[in-house]
CSV table of C-alpha atoms and ligand atoms in Angstrom, one decimal:
chain,number,residue,atom,x,y,z
A,1,UNK,CA,0.0,0.2,-0.1
A,2,UNK,CA,1.8,3.0,-0.5
A,3,UNK,CA,1.7,6.2,1.2
A,4,UNK,CA,-0.6,8.4,-0.3
A,5,UNK,CA,-3.3,4.9,-0.1
A,6,UNK,CA,-2.5,4.9,3.4
A,7,UNK,CA,-3.4,8.1,4.3
A,8,UNK,CA,-6.9,8.0,2.6
A,9,UNK,CA,-7.8,4.9,4.8
A,10,UNK,CA,-6.8,6.8,7.8
A,11,UNK,CA,-8.5,9.9,7.1
A,12,UNK,CA,-11.2,7.2,6.7
A,13,UNK,CA,-10.8,5.1,9.6
A,14,UNK,CA,-10.7,8.6,11.3
A,15,UNK,CA,-14.0,10.0,10.2
A,16,UNK,CA,-15.9,7.4,9.8
A,17,UNK,CA,-15.6,6.1,13.7
A,18,UNK,CA,-15.7,10.4,14.9
A,19,UNK,CA,-12.7,9.8,15.9
A,20,UNK,CA,-10.7,12.7,17.4
A,21,UNK,CA,-6.8,13.2,17.6
A,22,UNK,CA,-5.9,13.3,21.7
A,23,UNK,CA,-2.9,15.8,21.2
A,24,UNK,CA,-2.1,15.5,25.0
A,25,UNK,CA,-1.9,11.4,24.5
A,26,UNK,CA,1.0,11.8,21.6
A,27,UNK,CA,-1.1,10.5,19.0
A,28,UNK,CA,0.5,10.7,15.9
A,29,UNK,CA,0.1,8.1,13.7
A,30,UNK,CA,2.1,6.6,10.7
A,31,UNK,CA,1.4,6.6,7.2
A,32,UNK,CA,4.8,5.9,6.1
A,33,UNK,CA,4.9,2.7,4.4
A,34,UNK,CA,9.6,2.9,4.1
A,35,UNK,CA,8.9,3.6,7.5
A,36,UNK,CA,6.7,0.7,9.5
A,37,UNK,CA,9.1,-1.5,6.8
A,38,UNK,CA,12.6,-0.4,8.2
A,39,UNK,CA,10.8,-0.4,12.2
A,40,UNK,CA,10.0,-5.1,11.5
A,41,UNK,CA,13.9,-5.2,9.3
A,42,UNK,CA,15.1,-3.3,12.6
A,43,UNK,CA,13.6,-5.4,15.0
A,44,UNK,CA,14.4,-8.5,13.0
A,45,UNK,CA,11.1,-10.0,13.5
A,46,UNK,CA,10.9,-13.8,13.1
A,47,UNK,CA,7.0,-15.8,13.2
A,48,UNK,CA,8.4,-17.5,17.1
A,49,UNK,CA,8.6,-13.5,18.0
A,50,UNK,CA,6.7,-11.9,20.5
A,51,UNK,CA,5.8,-8.2,20.6
A,52,UNK,CA,5.0,-5.6,22.5
A,53,UNK,CA,3.8,-2.6,21.5
A,54,UNK,CA,2.9,0.3,22.7
A,55,UNK,CA,-0.1,2.3,21.8
A,56,UNK,CA,-1.3,1.4,18.8
A,57,UNK,CA,-3.3,4.1,17.6
A,58,UNK,CA,-5.4,2.6,14.8
A,59,UNK,CA,-3.2,-0.5,14.5
A,60,UNK,CA,-1.4,0.6,10.9
A,61,UNK,CA,2.2,-1.0,12.8
A,62,UNK,CA,0.1,-3.4,14.5
A,63,UNK,CA,-1.0,-4.9,11.4
A,64,UNK,CA,2.8,-5.2,10.2
A,65,UNK,CA,3.8,-6.8,13.4
A,66,UNK,CA,1.0,-9.4,13.1
A,67,UNK,CA,2.4,-10.5,9.7
A,68,UNK,CA,5.7,-11.5,10.8
A,69,UNK,CA,5.8,-11.7,13.8
A,70,UNK,CA,4.6,-15.0,16.5
A,71,UNK,CA,2.4,-12.8,18.9
A,72,UNK,CA,1.9,-9.4,19.3
A,73,UNK,CA,0.6,-7.3,22.0
A,74,UNK,CA,-1.6,-3.9,22.0
A,75,UNK,CA,-1.9,-1.1,25.2
A,76,UNK,CA,-3.5,1.0,24.4
A,77,UNK,CA,-4.8,4.3,26.7
A,78,UNK,CA,-7.1,5.7,24.9
A,79,UNK,CA,-10.2,4.3,25.8
A,80,UNK,CA,-12.1,5.7,22.7
A,81,UNK,CA,-8.8,3.4,20.0
A,82,UNK,CA,-10.9,0.6,21.2
A,83,UNK,CA,-13.3,0.2,19.2
A,84,UNK,CA,-11.8,0.8,15.9
A,85,UNK,CA,-8.9,-1.2,17.1
A,86,UNK,CA,-10.9,-3.8,17.8
A,87,UNK,CA,-12.4,-3.5,14.4
A,88,UNK,CA,-8.8,-3.5,11.6
A,89,UNK,CA,-7.4,-6.0,14.1
A,90,UNK,CA,-10.4,-8.5,13.7
A,91,UNK,CA,-8.9,-10.8,11.3
A,92,UNK,CA,-5.7,-10.4,13.0
A,93,UNK,CA,-5.7,-14.3,15.1
A,94,UNK,CA,-2.5,-14.0,16.7
A,95,UNK,CA,-2.9,-10.0,18.5
A,96,UNK,CA,-3.8,-9.3,21.4
A,97,UNK,CA,-5.1,-6.1,22.3
A,98,UNK,CA,-5.4,-4.5,26.0
A,99,UNK,CA,-6.8,-1.2,26.9
A,100,UNK,CA,-4.3,0.1,29.6
A,101,UNK,CA,-1.7,2.8,30.4
A,102,UNK,CA,1.5,1.6,29.7
A,103,UNK,CA,3.4,3.0,32.3
A,104,UNK,CA,0.9,1.0,35.1
A,105,UNK,CA,0.1,-1.7,33.8
A,106,UNK,CA,2.7,-4.9,35.0
A,107,UNK,CA,3.1,-5.8,32.0
A,108,UNK,CA,4.3,-9.8,32.8
A,109,UNK,CA,0.9,-10.3,34.3
A,110,UNK,CA,-0.7,-8.1,31.6
A,111,UNK,CA,1.1,-10.5,28.6
A,112,UNK,CA,0.1,-13.8,31.4
A,113,UNK,CA,0.0,-17.4,29.1
A,114,UNK,CA,-0.1,-15.5,25.4
A,115,UNK,CA,3.5,-13.8,25.0
A,116,UNK,CA,6.6,-16.3,25.1
A,117,UNK,CA,9.9,-14.4,26.8
A,118,UNK,CA,11.8,-12.6,25.7
A,119,UNK,CA,10.3,-10.8,23.8
A,120,UNK,CA,11.0,-8.2,21.3
A,121,UNK,CA,9.8,-3.6,22.1
A,122,UNK,CA,8.1,-2.1,19.3
A,123,UNK,CA,6.1,1.5,19.3
A,124,UNK,CA,5.4,4.7,17.3
A,125,UNK,CA,5.8,6.4,20.8
A,126,UNK,CA,3.7,8.4,22.1
A,127,UNK,CA,6.7,11.2,23.2
A,128,UNK,CA,5.7,12.5,26.5
A,129,UNK,CA,6.5,9.3,28.1
A,130,UNK,CA,9.4,8.5,26.1
A,131,UNK,CA,11.8,8.3,28.9
A,132,UNK,CA,9.7,6.8,31.5
A,133,UNK,CA,8.8,4.3,29.3
A,134,UNK,CA,12.1,3.4,28.1
A,135,UNK,CA,12.9,3.6,32.1
A,136,UNK,CA,10.8,0.9,32.6
A,137,UNK,CA,11.2,-1.6,30.4
A,138,UNK,CA,14.6,-1.3,31.5
A,139,UNK,CA,15.0,-1.5,35.3
A,140,UNK,CA,11.3,-4.1,35.5
A,141,UNK,CA,13.3,-6.7,34.7
A,142,UNK,CA,11.4,-7.9,32.1
A,143,UNK,CA,13.3,-10.5,29.6
A,144,UNK,CA,13.3,-8.2,26.6
A,145,UNK,CA,15.5,-8.8,23.4
A,146,UNK,CA,15.4,-5.9,21.1
A,147,UNK,CA,13.7,-2.3,21.6
A,148,UNK,CA,13.1,-0.8,18.4
A,149,UNK,CA,10.9,2.7,19.1
A,150,UNK,CA,10.6,6.2,17.5
A,151,UNK,CA,11.3,8.8,19.1
A,152,UNK,CA,11.7,12.4,18.6
A,153,UNK,CA,15.0,12.9,17.3
A,154,UNK,CA,17.4,14.3,20.3
A,155,UNK,CA,15.9,12.2,22.4
A,156,UNK,CA,17.7,10.1,20.6
A,157,UNK,CA,21.1,11.7,20.5
A,158,UNK,CA,20.5,12.0,23.8
A,159,UNK,CA,20.1,7.8,24.5
A,160,UNK,CA,23.4,7.6,21.9
A,161,UNK,CA,25.5,10.9,22.9
A,162,UNK,CA,29.3,9.9,24.1
A,163,UNK,CA,31.0,11.8,27.0
A,164,UNK,CA,32.1,15.0,26.9
A,165,UNK,CA,29.0,16.4,23.8
A,166,UNK,CA,26.1,18.6,25.4
A,167,UNK,CA,23.8,15.8,24.7
A,168,UNK,CA,25.4,13.0,26.8
A,169,UNK,CA,23.6,12.3,30.7
A,170,UNK,CA,21.5,10.8,33.0
A,171,UNK,CA,19.5,9.3,30.0
A,172,UNK,CA,22.7,8.2,27.8
A,173,UNK,CA,24.2,6.4,30.8
A,174,UNK,CA,20.7,4.6,32.0
A,175,UNK,CA,20.1,3.8,28.2
A,176,UNK,CA,23.8,2.8,27.2
A,177,UNK,CA,23.8,0.7,30.7
A,178,UNK,CA,21.1,-1.6,29.9
A,179,UNK,CA,22.0,-1.5,25.9
A,180,UNK,CA,23.3,-0.4,22.7
A,181,UNK,CA,21.9,2.3,21.2
A,182,UNK,CA,21.8,2.8,17.2
A,183,UNK,CA,20.2,5.2,15.5
A,184,UNK,CA,18.2,3.9,12.6
A,185,UNK,CA,16.5,6.0,10.6
A,186,UNK,CA,15.1,9.1,10.9
A,187,UNK,CA,12.2,10.4,10.0
A,188,UNK,CA,10.3,13.7,8.6
A,189,UNK,CA,7.2,14.5,9.9
A,190,UNK,CA,5.2,14.6,6.8
A,191,UNK,CA,5.3,10.6,7.2
A,192,UNK,CA,2.7,11.3,10.6
A,193,UNK,CA,-1.1,12.2,10.2
A,194,UNK,CA,-1.0,15.2,12.2
A,195,UNK,CA,2.9,16.0,11.2
A,196,UNK,CA,4.6,16.7,14.9
A,197,UNK,CA,6.3,19.7,15.5
A,198,UNK,CA,9.2,17.5,16.0
A,199,UNK,CA,11.9,15.4,13.1
A,200,UNK,CA,12.4,11.9,15.0
A,201,UNK,CA,14.2,8.9,14.3
A,202,UNK,CA,13.7,5.0,14.7
A,203,UNK,CA,16.1,3.5,17.4
A,204,UNK,CA,17.0,-0.4,18.0
A,205,UNK,CA,18.1,-0.9,21.9
A,206,UNK,CA,20.4,-4.1,20.9
A,207,UNK,CA,19.4,-5.4,24.8
A,208,UNK,CA,23.4,-5.8,26.8
A,209,UNK,CA,23.7,-10.1,27.6
A,210,UNK,CA,26.3,-8.9,30.7
A,211,UNK,CA,25.8,-5.3,31.4
A,212,UNK,CA,29.3,-3.2,29.9
A,213,UNK,CA,30.2,-2.5,33.8
A,214,UNK,CA,30.2,-3.8,37.1
A,215,UNK,CA,28.3,-2.0,39.5
A,216,UNK,CA,28.4,-2.8,43.3
A,217,UNK,CA,25.0,-0.9,43.7
A,218,UNK,CA,22.4,0.1,41.1
A,219,UNK,CA,20.1,2.2,43.1
A,220,UNK,CA,23.8,4.2,44.5
A,221,UNK,CA,25.6,3.9,40.9
A,222,UNK,CA,22.3,5.7,38.9
A,223,UNK,CA,21.8,8.0,42.1
A,224,UNK,CA,25.3,9.6,41.5
A,225,UNK,CA,24.8,9.8,37.9
A,226,UNK,CA,21.9,11.8,38.3
A,227,UNK,CA,23.4,14.0,41.0
A,228,UNK,CA,26.9,14.9,38.3
A,229,UNK,CA,24.0,16.4,35.9
A,230,UNK,CA,21.8,18.1,38.3
A,231,UNK,CA,23.4,21.5,37.4
A,232,UNK,CA,25.9,20.8,34.6
A,233,UNK,CA,28.0,23.5,35.4
A,234,UNK,CA,29.7,21.8,38.9
A,235,UNK,CA,32.4,20.4,39.4
A,236,UNK,CA,32.3,16.3,40.8
A,237,UNK,CA,32.8,17.1,44.5
A,238,UNK,CA,30.0,19.6,44.9
A,239,UNK,CA,27.3,17.7,42.6
A,240,UNK,CA,28.1,14.8,45.2
A,241,UNK,CA,28.0,16.2,48.4
A,242,UNK,CA,23.7,15.1,48.1
A,243,UNK,CA,25.7,12.1,49.2
A,244,UNK,CA,26.8,13.3,52.9
A,245,UNK,CA,30.2,11.7,53.4
A,246,UNK,CA,32.6,13.6,54.8
A,247,UNK,CA,34.8,16.0,52.6
A,248,UNK,CA,37.7,13.3,53.9
A,249,UNK,CA,36.0,10.6,52.8
A,250,UNK,CA,34.5,11.8,49.4
A,251,UNK,CA,38.2,12.6,48.5
A,252,UNK,CA,38.7,9.3,49.0
A,253,UNK,CA,36.4,7.6,46.8
A,254,UNK,CA,37.9,10.5,44.1
A,255,UNK,CA,40.9,9.2,44.7
A,256,UNK,CA,40.1,5.7,44.7
A,257,UNK,CA,38.4,5.3,41.4
A,258,UNK,CA,41.9,8.3,40.5
A,259,UNK,CA,38.9,10.5,39.1
A,260,UNK,CA,40.1,14.9,39.4
A,261,UNK,CA,36.9,15.8,41.8
A,262,UNK,CA,37.5,19.0,39.6
A,263,UNK,CA,35.9,17.3,37.0
A,264,UNK,CA,32.5,17.9,35.9
A,265,UNK,CA,29.5,14.3,35.4
A,266,UNK,CA,29.7,15.2,31.3
A,267,UNK,CA,33.1,14.0,31.1
A,268,UNK,CA,33.4,11.2,33.2
A,269,UNK,CA,32.4,7.3,30.8
A,270,UNK,CA,30.3,4.3,31.9
A,271,UNK,CA,34.0,3.1,33.7
A,272,UNK,CA,34.0,5.9,35.7
A,273,UNK,CA,30.9,6.6,37.2
A,274,UNK,CA,30.8,2.2,38.1
A,275,UNK,CA,34.6,3.2,39.7
A,276,UNK,CA,33.3,6.5,41.3
A,277,UNK,CA,30.1,4.4,42.5
A,278,UNK,CA,32.1,1.5,43.5
A,279,UNK,CA,34.9,3.0,45.7
A,280,UNK,CA,30.9,5.3,47.8
A,281,UNK,CA,29.6,1.6,48.3
A,282,UNK,CA,33.2,0.4,49.4
A,283,UNK,CA,33.2,3.5,51.4
A,284,UNK,CA,29.6,3.2,52.7
A,285,UNK,CA,30.2,-0.7,53.8
B,1,LIG,N1,1.0,3.5,17.3
B,1,LIG,C1,0.2,4.0,16.1
B,1,LIG,C2,0.8,4.3,14.8
B,1,LIG,O1,2.2,4.1,15.1
B,1,LIG,O2,0.4,4.6,14.1
B,1,LIG,C3,0.0,5.3,17.0
B,1,LIG,C4,1.6,6.3,17.6
B,1,LIG,S1,0.7,7.9,18.5
B,1,LIG,C5,2.5,8.4,18.2
B,1,LIG,C6,1.0,7.0,20.2
B,1,LIG,C7,0.2,6.4,20.9
B,1,LIG,O3,0.1,5.8,22.6
B,1,LIG,C8,-1.2,6.2,20.4
B,1,LIG,O4,-2.5,5.6,20.2
B,1,LIG,C9,-1.7,7.0,22.0
B,1,LIG,O5,-2.8,6.7,22.0
B,1,LIG,C10,-1.2,6.1,22.9
B,1,LIG,N2,-0.7,6.2,23.8
B,1,LIG,C11,-0.3,7.8,24.9
B,1,LIG,N3,-0.3,7.5,25.9
B,1,LIG,C12,-0.3,5.6,26.2
B,1,LIG,C13,-0.2,5.5,27.6
B,1,LIG,N4,0.5,5.4,28.6
B,1,LIG,N5,0.0,4.1,27.0
B,1,LIG,C14,-0.9,3.1,25.9
B,1,LIG,N6,-0.5,4.1,24.5
B,1,LIG,C15,-1.1,5.5,24.8
């Protein structure tokens, strides 16, 4: 189906059901066939795979996933879309539709016996909750193989950023602790209906089989990272006063980890953050 037909189909579905876009739910529906194929290819989906989709909209990506995967579970929060989805997906026997807020749903419970773990996550994400959703996928120890999602271009750049640049921050380190991010394709606004005001990107997060660094206490590691980027201009020794260690103890932690305390968080690699956090952990033991 070419893009013009897909855009006519999207419009006719919307008119048929009298659907009104809800801006606050980040509703920008995909109308570009090539982008759909790019997502399927990047996720390397086969008939053996179980896929979780967040925010199926009117089911455009869901149908494509259904044709390529073994099972698909799609979580949609907007109850006005449920009758449309039930109709559009009525012949897709391998799709389970779940009405709910993806941030609140217990994915393992919702999937029950339907999905076979490890799963692949594919979505054209609602941009207003990209970071909490990605955090949820990583931290709730859901068994995930790969994540291939459409996100705002700037967010993808932050996920893939390396030390030293303005995009590097807590999100880069979270994503890179759990996965290897790779920007797959840039997607301009005309690929959506309605057109978003921002550029978009398909990004693949290939889940790490083993983390790139050994960390004694993950909560401490991520809280040190958060504090180091809270005020980017501050030196590490000032940012990490929040740890409530004495000046001497903090200096010992920096010395033992071989990090100069006048450096700023944005210059530290993931290995260096792991070293500082493990030294602080040892001091507190
Ligand atoms: N997948 C469709 C497509 O590509 O055409 C729609 C993508 S649209 C960018 C985002 C979708 O996520 C919308 O259908 C919206 O209603 C849904 N959504 C927004 N917030 C959500 C949430 N918290 N949980 C589940 N779905 C949500």
